[in-house]
């Protein structure tokens, strides 16, 4: 019997090969191996022994490669072995010339074999084997020519071979229809068990199933892509014929080059064809791991699957779900030596995903007056004054706007609704709230929307996943024998309520040991009641952010044990979220199956000065105007005295870098001076003159005045108007936008002000201007506002003609002529007028319309409640040159995690690293051996990884990027170029960072390994010094060499999977601490888990303490003026907690720095 050898580098084809071999068992012997069967050249050698054995009548061998000859271990030796044995070889590898060169059969045979392989499927594999047996064997083996199989089509297990029209004719028109998208290769190789399971689940949930296969990114003459499928089979006369889509396609369907090499900044195509379809697309995940490996993993979906099946599909606006199948090894029924792995359905997860899809689809079928909607407001802390807390949002007013919109769409609101946010709060607080301090027990039932009995809750509890039940019992005990009160107000079919508390306040001791605290029974009762008793058809979690998405469970790709999955279950979740917090918003998308509708940031404006600071500014300006370079006149001496007294009273000496003065004269001492006040007597130290003091005052006050601050809160669908609109547009164009000049720089240029000196030397007096740059900055800002105000009076309209544009001393926008004189004797910068025209036109055509489009935020939320597709959009800080991120009202996406840090982030991060290292060297006289850095997920998204770039730059390591912008490797920067030692870095990353950017942690891990192996002395390489020293210490303590080294290499720390936060703020909130050591203990307990390569997390509390003990400085980058350290307790929890923990374990306080990259072109420390 002739024997044919086959090696395949992938396992996709093995199912077809198995079926073909089984059908030929009596005629042809087949010896098969796949990549998973050959771990090294030794395995390849054993395979070759079988396919070159003359006793088995070996007649031919096929190498079916993927990605080049490296996909077969020992490839060259294998080719030589087959040649020596005289066995014909066919090498198949897409587009590689070596495949043809190493193929030993004639061109006709080779091309025929290629055609069989390219067309695939059981029938073609069968005929390929018969063709080879006929060609090289001694007997006759009839065969058929290659058959072209469909590359796109419909499939149904009960209707094999049915056409699209035939399958549609079987649908029940009274049921919603859900399409299932899957890969053509799965259909070709009959890898469809998981599709069959989805079909059954949909039909069990009273929906029509329309499975469609194709190659989603291939658009050629003989193959159609997902866009063609959508336009041809899912849309009829402009209307969708389906109500939802379940898609397991990886990558993005809308990104540049179909998602395979998106730009460095992760931009997507402008037109998303899914918008034409207009129905929700739910992203399911076909994981490459087995079910058991997935379940045993704490992370869920990580690595390349996180990028390809989660992050990239988010660019299309997909609702992210979880794995629905795992790769399982089948039996080698045909006895060919290799068994296929195929996608085996996870039936419970398929049931969940299909129920979620059907519930989204039902929103398109239900009449609005029948829909029941729960609007959940956040309530942290859980007191009445915390109802409706949402970052940057007036959530009560936004809720009223939503209720008004729903009323216009004929939702049943019971004939009543509040007329203002205050009225809503008054109604809520008149009922039962989470703040039950003033509620008598007898009044609870009357003040509640409903009360869940203990028996009913116990029944609901037992209906949840067994593992989740066990977790709740372990954390909180058995279901309590008491009722559960539900707060809120019902406006007809719309409930406005508040999310229950997380649980830390219920048992304060848990703060010291549980970062992954399970939700209490009250939490489960609330969400079960929403679904079962209130019978919500959808839920709106209004504002940034609640706690549902931060509950324990898998980080991405939740299973039934994950708390969030059990709580929100299959309830469509619409989540309005602020546009500049994409990291945490993505957490809501991935861990509560949310469709985000983003909302605008509050208006940003220059802070200005007031009261005592304003008076100090006036005194400094009077002194400057008097031209005082010494203190000879009485007026001058009086001004100097007043200035010194004001600096003393305001305690600004440290802020100004000054510690004393010599006497009533003009000189003021620098940092080495003794004495504590400027008004003190003679001291010693470096002399700083009164002129220098005044200059520093100007610099300090300019920094305060030009700081961007929020002006109140945003209300959804109420874009800023009048003065607020002007301030916002000035803030949006203050920095350069892509391809558009900075308004501030352009105005400065027209006024004749040196922009770099304006930013960096505000206290310096310019003779040509006749004023300080600080005073010029005020004029630049006022002029900018005046210009935008003038545009606003004309409704930002620009006539078609631009012929009258002023050439030199005026700016003509064809709707106005603005005369702008230079300041003093200064001259306008070359090209400044052109730049100003360009940015003003940009304001009219782009910025203003995009801001105005925020009025769609509430309608888009209501559209989602109607089962509509929420169009995707970018995310980040609009005032950081991000006008193109607008308009809001979209389902934002983030970035490809494999591209962190991006090249743009490397430039800024390296600058921050240099600034921190040099400042510490200047202040302490030496470079720090180790620095501690805080890295969060959301800033990583906004900046594309500036903090990670900073970590690498401090270590003296540079990322290496592929042409597609992905990190491929790291390379050490030569010490001669670095011009300082390599600084060790311990990074405390947030739980969100751990979930979203495991690849970035791997890059840091690779960097540590790289620098430790360098042939450098310890005084030039502090990472090497610490790793080698600590490895030796661990070995001396009895640890084996491998464990000692890996422990000493830990540099990235986080919370345990499923846990989030730093813990210190929880201890402070609950008043559960006595001294600094308590807070340090919480910080270490929560953050003592090492995040290693490939997202692996291990308990490493002792290693974390070791790292903390050697940290000399801490750093956190602040990348946007839209947020700051007073916005949330997270800032002091992470950075403050880091400082506290270092102080405790290092026995001294570290230096602490903040890197300001809010203007990437003007980074400061």
PDB file of C-alpha atoms in Angstrom, residues 871-1023:
ATOM      1  CA  UNK A 871     -20.818  53.929  16.138  1.00  0.00           C
ATOM      2  CA  UNK A 872     -17.198  53.590  17.278  1.00  0.00           C
ATOM      3  CA  UNK A 873     -14.942  56.559  17.909  1.00  0.00           C
ATOM      4  CA  UNK A 874     -11.571  57.499  19.305  1.00  0.00           C
ATOM      5  CA  UNK A 875     -10.820  58.245  22.943  1.00  0.00           C
ATOM      6  CA  UNK A 876      -8.418  60.340  24.965  1.00  0.00           C
ATOM      7  CA  UNK A 877      -7.973  63.915  26.082  1.00  0.00           C
ATOM      8  CA  UNK A 878      -9.570  66.349  23.600  1.00  0.00           C
ATOM      9  CA  UNK A 879      -7.577  69.288  24.982  1.00  0.00           C
ATOM     10  CA  UNK A 880      -4.295  67.468  24.312  1.00  0.00           C
ATOM     11  CA  UNK A 881      -4.568  68.141  20.595  1.00  0.00           C
ATOM     12  CA  UNK A 882      -7.431  65.687  20.291  1.00  0.00           C
ATOM     13  CA  UNK A 883     -10.231  67.504  18.480  1.00  0.00           C
ATOM     14  CA  UNK A 884     -10.357  64.543  16.079  1.00  0.00           C
ATOM     15  CA  UNK A 885     -11.522  62.371  18.995  1.00  0.00           C
ATOM     16  CA  UNK A 886     -14.824  64.233  18.867  1.00  0.00           C
ATOM     17  CA  UNK A 887     -17.776  64.086  18.404  1.00  0.00           C
ATOM     18  CA  UNK A 888     -18.960  62.252  21.480  1.00  0.00           C
ATOM     19  CA  UNK A 889     -21.929  59.923  21.694  1.00  0.00           C
ATOM     20  CA  UNK A 890     -19.845  57.053  20.329  1.00  0.00           C
ATOM     21  CA  UNK A 891     -18.606  53.661  21.538  1.00  0.00           C
ATOM     22  CA  UNK A 892     -14.956  54.494  22.031  1.00  0.00           C
ATOM     23  CA  UNK A 893     -12.012  52.236  21.348  1.00  0.00           C
ATOM     24  CA  UNK A 894      -8.462  52.331  22.668  1.00  0.00           C
ATOM     25  CA  UNK A 895      -5.361  50.940  20.953  1.00  0.00           C
ATOM     26  CA  UNK A 896      -3.535  47.795  19.957  1.00  0.00           C
ATOM     27  CA  UNK A 897      -1.713  46.687  23.155  1.00  0.00           C
ATOM     28  CA  UNK A 898       1.130  45.245  21.065  1.00  0.00           C
ATOM     29  CA  UNK A 899       2.111  48.802  20.090  1.00  0.00           C
ATOM     30  CA  UNK A 900       2.871  50.061  23.611  1.00  0.00           C
ATOM     31  CA  UNK A 901       4.902  52.172  23.828  1.00  0.00           C
ATOM     32  CA  UNK A 902       4.349  53.875  20.485  1.00  0.00           C
ATOM     33  CA  UNK A 903       7.119  55.886  18.847  1.00  0.00           C
ATOM     34  CA  UNK A 904       5.405  59.145  19.798  1.00  0.00           C
ATOM     35  CA  UNK A 905       5.252  57.979  23.429  1.00  0.00           C
ATOM     36  CA  UNK A 906       8.922  57.021  23.372  1.00  0.00           C
ATOM     37  CA  UNK A 907       9.930  60.590  22.561  1.00  0.00           C
ATOM     38  CA  UNK A 908       7.974  62.016  25.516  1.00  0.00           C
ATOM     39  CA  UNK A 909       8.771  59.198  27.957  1.00  0.00           C
ATOM     40  CA  UNK A 910      12.470  59.473  27.238  1.00  0.00           C
ATOM     41  CA  UNK A 911      12.310  63.203  27.898  1.00  0.00           C
ATOM     42  CA  UNK A 912      10.539  62.656  31.225  1.00  0.00           C
ATOM     43  CA  UNK A 913      13.116  60.021  32.203  1.00  0.00           C
ATOM     44  CA  UNK A 914      15.981  62.382  31.421  1.00  0.00           C
ATOM     45  CA  UNK A 915      14.299  65.192  33.336  1.00  0.00           C
ATOM     46  CA  UNK A 916      13.743  63.065  36.445  1.00  0.00           C
ATOM     47  CA  UNK A 917      17.262  61.614  36.406  1.00  0.00           C
ATOM     48  CA  UNK A 918      18.929  65.001  35.961  1.00  0.00           C
ATOM     49  CA  UNK A 919      16.764  66.785  38.500  1.00  0.00           C
ATOM     50  CA  UNK A 920      17.522  64.144  41.122  1.00  0.00           C
ATOM     51  CA  UNK A 921      21.205  64.400  40.260  1.00  0.00           C
ATOM     52  CA  UNK A 922      21.098  68.182  40.609  1.00  0.00           C
ATOM     53  CA  UNK A 923      19.242  68.096  43.921  1.00  0.00           C
ATOM     54  CA  UNK A 924      21.085  65.202  45.575  1.00  0.00           C
ATOM     55  CA  UNK A 925      24.426  65.174  43.806  1.00  0.00           C
ATOM     56  CA  UNK A 926      24.024  61.651  42.397  1.00  0.00           C
ATOM     57  CA  UNK A 927      21.755  59.582  40.227  1.00  0.00           C
ATOM     58  CA  UNK A 928      19.221  57.396  42.026  1.00  0.00           C
ATOM     59  CA  UNK A 929      19.949  53.679  41.922  1.00  0.00           C
ATOM     60  CA  UNK A 930      16.261  52.841  41.843  1.00  0.00           C
ATOM     61  CA  UNK A 931      13.099  54.756  41.031  1.00  0.00           C
ATOM     62  CA  UNK A 932       9.499  53.732  41.713  1.00  0.00           C
ATOM     63  CA  UNK A 933       6.940  54.515  39.025  1.00  0.00           C
ATOM     64  CA  UNK A 934       3.151  54.367  38.971  1.00  0.00           C
ATOM     65  CA  UNK A 935       1.579  53.220  35.694  1.00  0.00           C
ATOM     66  CA  UNK A 936      -2.155  53.330  35.025  1.00  0.00           C
ATOM     67  CA  UNK A 937      -4.161  51.900  32.178  1.00  0.00           C
ATOM     68  CA  UNK A 938      -6.097  54.974  31.069  1.00  0.00           C
ATOM     69  CA  UNK A 939      -3.067  57.294  30.683  1.00  0.00           C
ATOM     70  CA  UNK A 940      -1.375  54.467  28.786  1.00  0.00           C
ATOM     71  CA  UNK A 941      -4.239  54.559  26.314  1.00  0.00           C
ATOM     72  CA  UNK A 942      -4.268  58.364  26.067  1.00  0.00           C
ATOM     73  CA  UNK A 943      -0.513  58.652  25.546  1.00  0.00           C
ATOM     74  CA  UNK A 944       0.183  55.329  23.811  1.00  0.00           C
ATOM     75  CA  UNK A 945       2.507  54.354  26.645  1.00  0.00           C
ATOM     76  CA  UNK A 946       4.553  57.336  27.851  1.00  0.00           C
ATOM     77  CA  UNK A 947       5.010  55.837  31.320  1.00  0.00           C
ATOM     78  CA  UNK A 948       6.318  52.543  29.935  1.00  0.00           C
ATOM     79  CA  UNK A 949       8.637  54.500  27.669  1.00  0.00           C
ATOM     80  CA  UNK A 950       9.903  56.326  30.746  1.00  0.00           C
ATOM     81  CA  UNK A 951      10.620  53.015  32.506  1.00  0.00           C
ATOM     82  CA  UNK A 952      12.588  51.710  29.538  1.00  0.00           C
ATOM     83  CA  UNK A 953      14.479  54.984  29.085  1.00  0.00           C
ATOM     84  CA  UNK A 954      15.569  55.032  32.736  1.00  0.00           C
ATOM     85  CA  UNK A 955      16.912  51.507  32.283  1.00  0.00           C
ATOM     86  CA  UNK A 956      18.707  52.656  29.160  1.00  0.00           C
ATOM     87  CA  UNK A 957      16.760  50.429  26.789  1.00  0.00           C
ATOM     88  CA  UNK A 958      15.032  51.403  23.528  1.00  0.00           C
ATOM     89  CA  UNK A 959      12.088  49.541  21.979  1.00  0.00           C
ATOM     90  CA  UNK A 960      12.408  48.143  18.475  1.00  0.00           C
ATOM     91  CA  UNK A 961       9.302  48.475  16.316  1.00  0.00           C
ATOM     92  CA  UNK A 962       8.089  46.528  13.302  1.00  0.00           C
ATOM     93  CA  UNK A 963       6.894  48.358  10.215  1.00  0.00           C
ATOM     94  CA  UNK A 964       3.358  47.961  11.587  1.00  0.00           C
ATOM     95  CA  UNK A 965       4.331  49.724  14.831  1.00  0.00           C
ATOM     96  CA  UNK A 966       4.356  46.673  17.099  1.00  0.00           C
ATOM     97  CA  UNK A 967       7.117  46.143  19.664  1.00  0.00           C
ATOM     98  CA  UNK A 968       9.392  43.422  18.336  1.00  0.00           C
ATOM     99  CA  UNK A 969      12.387  43.613  20.683  1.00  0.00           C
ATOM    100  CA  UNK A 970      14.389  45.903  22.947  1.00  0.00           C
ATOM    101  CA  UNK A 971      17.956  47.110  22.491  1.00  0.00           C
ATOM    102  CA  UNK A 972      20.274  48.605  25.145  1.00  0.00           C
ATOM    103  CA  UNK A 973      21.291  52.206  24.617  1.00  0.00           C
ATOM    104  CA  UNK A 974      25.117  52.431  24.752  1.00  0.00           C
ATOM    105  CA  UNK A 975      26.384  53.953  27.988  1.00  0.00           C
ATOM    106  CA  UNK A 976      28.332  56.476  25.952  1.00  0.00           C
ATOM    107  CA  UNK A 977      25.074  57.737  24.502  1.00  0.00           C
ATOM    108  CA  UNK A 978      23.128  57.428  27.757  1.00  0.00           C
ATOM    109  CA  UNK A 979      25.763  59.474  29.654  1.00  0.00           C
ATOM    110  CA  UNK A 980      24.610  58.188  33.037  1.00  0.00           C
ATOM    111  CA  UNK A 981      24.174  54.836  34.807  1.00  0.00           C
ATOM    112  CA  UNK A 982      21.285  52.525  33.984  1.00  0.00           C
ATOM    113  CA  UNK A 983      18.698  53.211  36.695  1.00  0.00           C
ATOM    114  CA  UNK A 984      16.687  50.397  38.223  1.00  0.00           C
ATOM    115  CA  UNK A 985      12.906  50.843  38.134  1.00  0.00           C
ATOM    116  CA  UNK A 986      10.120  49.246  40.160  1.00  0.00           C
ATOM    117  CA  UNK A 987       6.742  49.813  38.551  1.00  0.00           C
ATOM    118  CA  UNK A 988       3.423  49.522  40.369  1.00  0.00           C
ATOM    119  CA  UNK A 989       0.758  49.062  37.712  1.00  0.00           C
ATOM    120  CA  UNK A 990      -2.982  49.243  38.244  1.00  0.00           C
ATOM    121  CA  UNK A 991      -5.294  46.271  37.883  1.00  0.00           C
ATOM    122  CA  UNK A 992      -6.619  47.805  34.697  1.00  0.00           C
ATOM    123  CA  UNK A 993      -3.096  48.043  33.276  1.00  0.00           C
ATOM    124  CA  UNK A 994      -2.529  44.398  34.242  1.00  0.00           C
ATOM    125  CA  UNK A 995      -5.668  43.402  32.332  1.00  0.00           C
ATOM    126  CA  UNK A 996      -5.191  45.565  29.246  1.00  0.00           C
ATOM    127  CA  UNK A 997      -1.423  45.708  28.713  1.00  0.00           C
ATOM    128  CA  UNK A 998       0.259  42.431  29.698  1.00  0.00           C
ATOM    129  CA  UNK A 999       2.461  42.786  26.610  1.00  0.00           C
ATOM    130  CA  UNK A1000       3.893  46.029  27.982  1.00  0.00           C
ATOM    131  CA  UNK A1001       4.832  44.249  31.205  1.00  0.00           C
ATOM    132  CA  UNK A1002       6.550  41.621  29.059  1.00  0.00           C
ATOM    133  CA  UNK A1003       8.533  44.368  27.331  1.00  0.00           C
ATOM    134  CA  UNK A1004       9.782  45.591  30.737  1.00  0.00           C
ATOM    135  CA  UNK A1005      10.618  42.009  31.693  1.00  0.00           C
ATOM    136  CA  UNK A1006      12.604  41.629  28.466  1.00  0.00           C
ATOM    137  CA  UNK A1007      14.401  44.909  29.190  1.00  0.00           C
ATOM    138  CA  UNK A1008      15.476  43.707  32.641  1.00  0.00           C
ATOM    139  CA  UNK A1009      16.772  40.444  31.201  1.00  0.00           C
ATOM    140  CA  UNK A1010      18.643  42.342  28.506  1.00  0.00           C
ATOM    141  CA  UNK A1011      20.480  44.792  30.766  1.00  0.00           C
ATOM    142  CA  UNK A1012      21.312  42.185  33.404  1.00  0.00           C
ATOM    143  CA  UNK A1013      23.278  40.236  30.787  1.00  0.00           C
ATOM    144  CA  UNK A1014      25.345  43.247  29.689  1.00  0.00           C
ATOM    145  CA  UNK A1015      29.067  43.252  30.402  1.00  0.00           C
ATOM    146  CA  UNK A1016      28.959  46.384  32.547  1.00  0.00           C
ATOM    147  CA  UNK A1017      30.112  47.280  36.043  1.00  0.00           C
ATOM    148  CA  UNK A1018      27.696  47.665  38.913  1.00  0.00           C
ATOM    149  CA  UNK A1019      28.362  51.386  39.189  1.00  0.00           C
ATOM    150  CA  UNK A1020      27.131  51.817  35.600  1.00  0.00           C
ATOM    151  CA  UNK A1021      24.302  49.294  35.673  1.00  0.00           C
ATOM    152  CA  UNK A1022      22.179  49.421  38.810  1.00  0.00           C
ATOM    153  CA  UNK A1023      19.718  46.797  37.530  1.00  0.00           C
TER     154      UNK A1023
END
